[in-house]
C-alpha positions as MATLAB code, in Angstrom:
seq = 'MKYAYFPGCSLSSTGLEYDMSTRKVAQALGIDLWEIPEWNCCGASSAHLTDQLLALALPARNLAIAEAEGLDVAIPCAACYARSKATEVEVRASKEMEQTISEVIERPYTGKARARALLDIFVKDYGLDAIGTMVNKPLKGLKVVSYYGCLLVRPPKLGFDDPEDPQSMDSLIEALGGTPLNWAFKTECCGAAHATAQVEIGLSMIERILSGAKEVGADCIATACPLCMNNLDMRQNQATAKTGEQYNLPIFYFTELMGLALGLKPEELGVNKHFVNTSEVLNKLNEALTRRDTP';
ca = [
      35.676  112.973   72.513;
      36.589  115.222   75.416;
      36.330  114.713   79.155;
      37.475  116.516   82.251;
      40.164  114.383   83.862;
      40.446  113.788   87.592;
      43.630  111.810   88.330;
      43.237  112.017   92.086;
      45.958  111.761   94.721;
      47.052  108.173   94.034;
      47.759  108.709   90.356;
      50.112  111.504   91.293;
      52.107  109.227   93.624;
      51.782  105.491   94.262;
      49.636  104.931   91.159;
      51.852  106.855   88.759;
      51.778  104.021   86.198;
      47.993  104.313   86.032;
      48.258  107.996   85.157;
      51.026  107.392   82.604;
      49.146  104.625   80.836;
      45.821  106.463   80.969;
      47.231  109.527   79.268;
      49.120  107.521   76.630;
      46.139  105.329   75.769;
      43.756  108.288   75.603;
      46.177  110.065   73.286;
      46.471  106.983   71.057;
      42.667  106.746   70.832;
      42.226  110.457   70.166;
      40.431  111.110   73.464;
      41.035  114.578   74.903;
      41.542  114.548   78.678;
      41.361  118.043   80.184;
      42.882  117.813   83.660;
      40.738  119.709   86.138;
      42.757  122.756   87.220;
      43.623  122.854   90.927;
      41.644  119.707   91.627;
      41.381  118.588   95.241;
      41.359  115.194   96.941;
      38.010  113.403   96.714;
      38.166  112.725  100.457;
      38.315  108.964   99.959;
      37.360  106.987  103.055;
      38.734  109.606  105.479;
      36.039  112.173  104.718;
      33.379  109.498  104.290;
      34.044  108.213  107.819;
      34.305  111.704  109.328;
      31.513  113.906  107.984;
      28.880  113.173  105.347;
      28.653  116.730  104.056;
      32.431  116.976  103.741;
      32.466  113.658  101.877;
      30.015  115.099   99.342;
      31.503  118.584   99.104;
      35.077  117.547   98.317;
      34.282  115.704   95.063;
      31.522  118.229   94.287;
      34.100  120.988   93.858;
      35.915  118.992   91.166;
      32.653  118.107   89.452;
      31.542  121.746   89.559;
      34.692  122.908   87.779;
      34.037  120.328   85.061;
      30.368  121.291   84.880;
      31.313  124.893   84.190;
      33.213  123.599   81.154;
      30.291  121.412   80.062;
      32.265  118.201   80.553;
      31.718  114.848   82.234;
      34.608  113.672   84.405;
      36.805  110.686   83.529;
      38.014  109.056   86.749;
      40.514  106.156   86.698;
      40.652  105.391   90.451;
      37.852  103.158   91.743;
      37.655  104.940   95.103;
      37.644  108.418   93.541;
      34.925  107.272   91.146;
      32.789  105.854   93.963;
      32.984  109.025   96.052;
      32.400  111.325   93.071;
      29.487  109.267   91.778;
      27.895  109.271   95.226;
      27.984  113.070   95.206;
      26.501  113.282   91.712;
      23.640  110.954   92.700;
      22.892  112.841   95.941;
      22.851  116.221   94.204;
      20.662  114.985   91.350;
      18.188  113.509   93.814;
      17.656  116.591   95.997;
      17.333  120.273   95.200;
      18.004  120.951   98.865;
      21.275  119.029   98.699;
      22.184  120.810   95.467;
      21.732  124.165   97.182;
      23.628  123.081  100.303;
      26.576  121.701   98.344;
      26.731  124.765   96.102;
      26.847  127.018   99.152;
      29.598  124.956  100.789;
      31.860  124.875   97.728;
      30.934  128.458   96.775;
      30.118  127.610   93.178;
      27.118  126.010   91.459;
      26.928  122.264   90.953;
      23.683  120.779   89.661;
      24.760  117.210   88.973;
      24.818  117.783   85.228;
      28.519  116.908   85.042;
      28.627  113.151   85.521;
      31.309  111.137   87.260;
      32.403  108.451   84.803;
      34.662  105.496   85.450;
      37.480  105.445   82.915;
      36.809  101.767   82.165;
      33.175  102.552   81.366;
      34.198  105.364   79.016;
      36.526  103.132   77.016;
      34.047  100.259   76.798;
      30.765  102.114   76.238;
      31.638  105.523   74.790;
      34.618  104.677   72.617;
      33.408  101.127   72.067;
      34.969   97.690   71.983;
      34.733   97.381   68.207;
      36.549  100.678   67.729;
      39.232   99.656   70.205;
      39.622   96.344   68.396;
      40.441   98.136   65.160;
      43.269  100.003   66.941;
      44.966   96.847   68.233;
      48.197   96.048   66.377;
      49.911   93.925   69.039;
      47.109   91.704   70.350;
      47.378   90.061   73.749;
      47.251   86.691   72.020;
      47.667   83.740   74.356;
      47.614   85.919   77.485;
      45.270   84.545   80.142;
      43.971   87.387   82.303;
      41.701   87.557   85.326;
      39.895   90.878   85.678;
      39.920   92.217   89.214;
      37.321   94.947   89.755;
      37.688   95.099   93.525;
      34.921   96.028   95.920;
      34.327   99.673   94.917;
      34.281  100.017   91.143;
      30.832   98.509   90.556;
      29.354   98.866   94.051;
      26.951   99.803   95.488;
      24.555   98.893   92.664;
      22.957  102.362   92.493;
      26.367  103.858   91.693;
      27.825  101.137   89.500;
      27.898  100.829   85.726;
      28.104   97.026   85.595;
      26.792   93.963   87.404;
      27.892   94.313   91.063;
      28.520   90.585   91.481;
      29.680   89.473   88.041;
      30.853   92.534   86.071;
      31.960   91.976   82.484;
      33.305   95.320   81.222;
      36.984   94.601   81.821;
      36.635   91.002   80.656;
      35.095   92.190   77.387;
      37.866   94.751   76.990;
      40.569   92.101   77.478;
      38.877   90.001   74.793;
      38.764   92.991   72.420;
      42.505   93.420   72.989;
      43.100   89.844   71.848;
      43.604   88.356   75.308;
      41.785   85.513   77.033;
      39.661   86.614   80.022;
      39.256   83.838   82.574;
      36.245   83.318   84.779;
      37.045   83.244   88.482;
      35.419   83.714   91.863;
      37.317   86.724   93.195;
      36.697   89.535   90.696;
      34.801   91.703   93.207;
      36.362   90.492   96.471;
      38.019   93.107   98.703;
      41.832   93.171   98.688;
      41.850   94.269  102.327;
      42.525   97.943  101.571;
      44.495   99.398  104.489;
      44.230   96.216  106.543;
      47.573   95.146  105.073;
      49.086   97.998  107.074;
      46.842   98.263  110.140;
      45.953   94.573  110.579;
      48.720   92.789  108.692;
      47.581   89.192  109.243;
      44.028   89.961  108.128;
      45.186   92.007  105.146;
      47.669   89.421  103.915;
      45.080   86.661  104.223;
      42.716   88.608  101.951;
      45.496   89.272   99.439;
      46.587   85.636   99.498;
      43.066   84.399   98.699;
      42.910   86.597   95.601;
      46.361   85.586   94.361;
      45.649   81.902   94.987;
      42.322   82.200   93.169;
      44.060   83.670   90.125;
      46.717   80.951   90.135;
      44.096   78.247   90.519;
      42.388   79.160   87.225;
      45.718   79.399   85.388;
      46.019   83.180   85.011;
      49.182   84.707   83.586;
      48.388   88.034   85.237;
      45.742   90.117   86.985;
      44.208   93.298   85.548;
      42.853   95.950   87.905;
      41.417   99.470   87.940;
      42.279  100.508   91.488;
      45.583  101.949   92.744;
      45.141  100.500   96.246;
      44.313   97.059   94.861;
      47.372   97.347   92.627;
      49.587   98.214   95.577;
      48.315   95.375   97.723;
      48.512   92.684   95.050;
      51.779   93.866   93.507;
      53.813   95.359   96.352;
      52.723   92.867   99.022;
      52.979   89.711   96.937;
      56.322   88.801   98.513;
      54.794   89.213  101.967;
      51.992   86.844  101.007;
      54.587   84.351   99.763;
      56.499   84.622  103.041;
      53.269   83.938  104.931;
      52.064   80.960  102.902;
      55.212   79.629  101.270;
      53.474   79.683   97.883;
      55.300   81.254   94.948;
      52.756   83.363   93.070;
      54.901   85.300   90.559;
      51.747   86.944   89.240;
      52.275   90.258   87.431;
      49.582   92.830   88.191;
      48.623   95.340   85.502;
      46.361   98.330   85.333;
      43.912   97.591   82.536;
      45.195  100.723   80.793;
      48.692   99.235   80.669;
      47.358   96.158   78.886;
      45.463   98.432   76.519;
      48.645  100.350   75.785;
      50.613   97.176   75.082;
      47.922   95.971   72.687;
      47.925   99.358   70.947;
      51.665   98.994   70.362;
      52.892  101.492   72.943;
      56.249  100.878   74.614;
      56.130   99.283   78.092;
      58.267  102.040   79.633;
      55.856  104.674   78.278;
      53.109  102.963   80.244;
      55.068  102.537   83.485;
      55.180   98.746   83.244;
      58.835   98.805   84.324;
      57.851  100.358   87.664;
      56.070   97.289   89.044;
      57.280   95.263   92.012;
      56.477   91.884   90.440;
      58.583   91.373   87.326;
      56.517   91.716   84.145;
      59.177   90.429   81.718;
      57.644   86.949   81.452;
      54.338   88.406   80.252;
      56.073   90.813   77.871;
      58.190   87.977   76.440;
      55.109   85.839   75.954;
      53.400   88.620   74.019;
      56.492   89.244   71.888;
      56.822   85.537   71.080;
      53.173   85.366   70.053;
      53.653   88.413   67.837;
      56.746   86.894   66.236;
      54.874   83.672   65.454;
      52.057   85.692   63.928;
      54.426   87.649   61.701;
      56.536   84.636   60.651;
      55.612   83.455   57.139;
];
């Protein structure tokens, strides 16, 4: 299995752990990720709010490079996926748009190269059964809430799962030996940049998500978005200062949990780079493994 790989800006900086764990897990599963040479920013919300054609052209260039290689594009970041998928859909739907985009980026793009969410590739292409056979350190006893955020499966015409009650990550956690918990906040917005621009509003949105996870008894939260990771992990102390509630909830990229279940070392996956201490979760997994291996 081979895909073009678009890490995007976040995975080269604030979401470094996501990139580390993605590459390690793909290698362990025998998936070939060909990083798009000289890839450019997808434009994220900045281009989307500035100029519609620019918002389509920026991800189109990356997709066009992959299309020339005959490859679909594996995209870890939820925002990068949403913007890239929107371009693919627009180009597929209109020959006029295809021509316009191709002229702007000065190379052909027909929509043949598909934008694929990394989570969707693991679950549907590689398959949960196949992943299950690779697990040698199951997440036994670990109670996880899957946090998809507001972009990964929305809007419905772009998503690969139910926009209100997605199950892909939950099913993956189960295949890894963990216990996915049902909760009410799996697709709620984390506040995005509100935590910086409108601190009170942003922290209130973060606090609701953390409280929701604690309420159902989660040991940790799994996510697929670098911005969601930053808000829930980096700003957890700020939420505690605001509410007085001690959350102590480790936040993991789903790829980090995959790597742990596949037997990869935590430091290889970037788990040691988190703001919220992950040692309690790691100790719990090690204790469960010891009990399993004890005669």
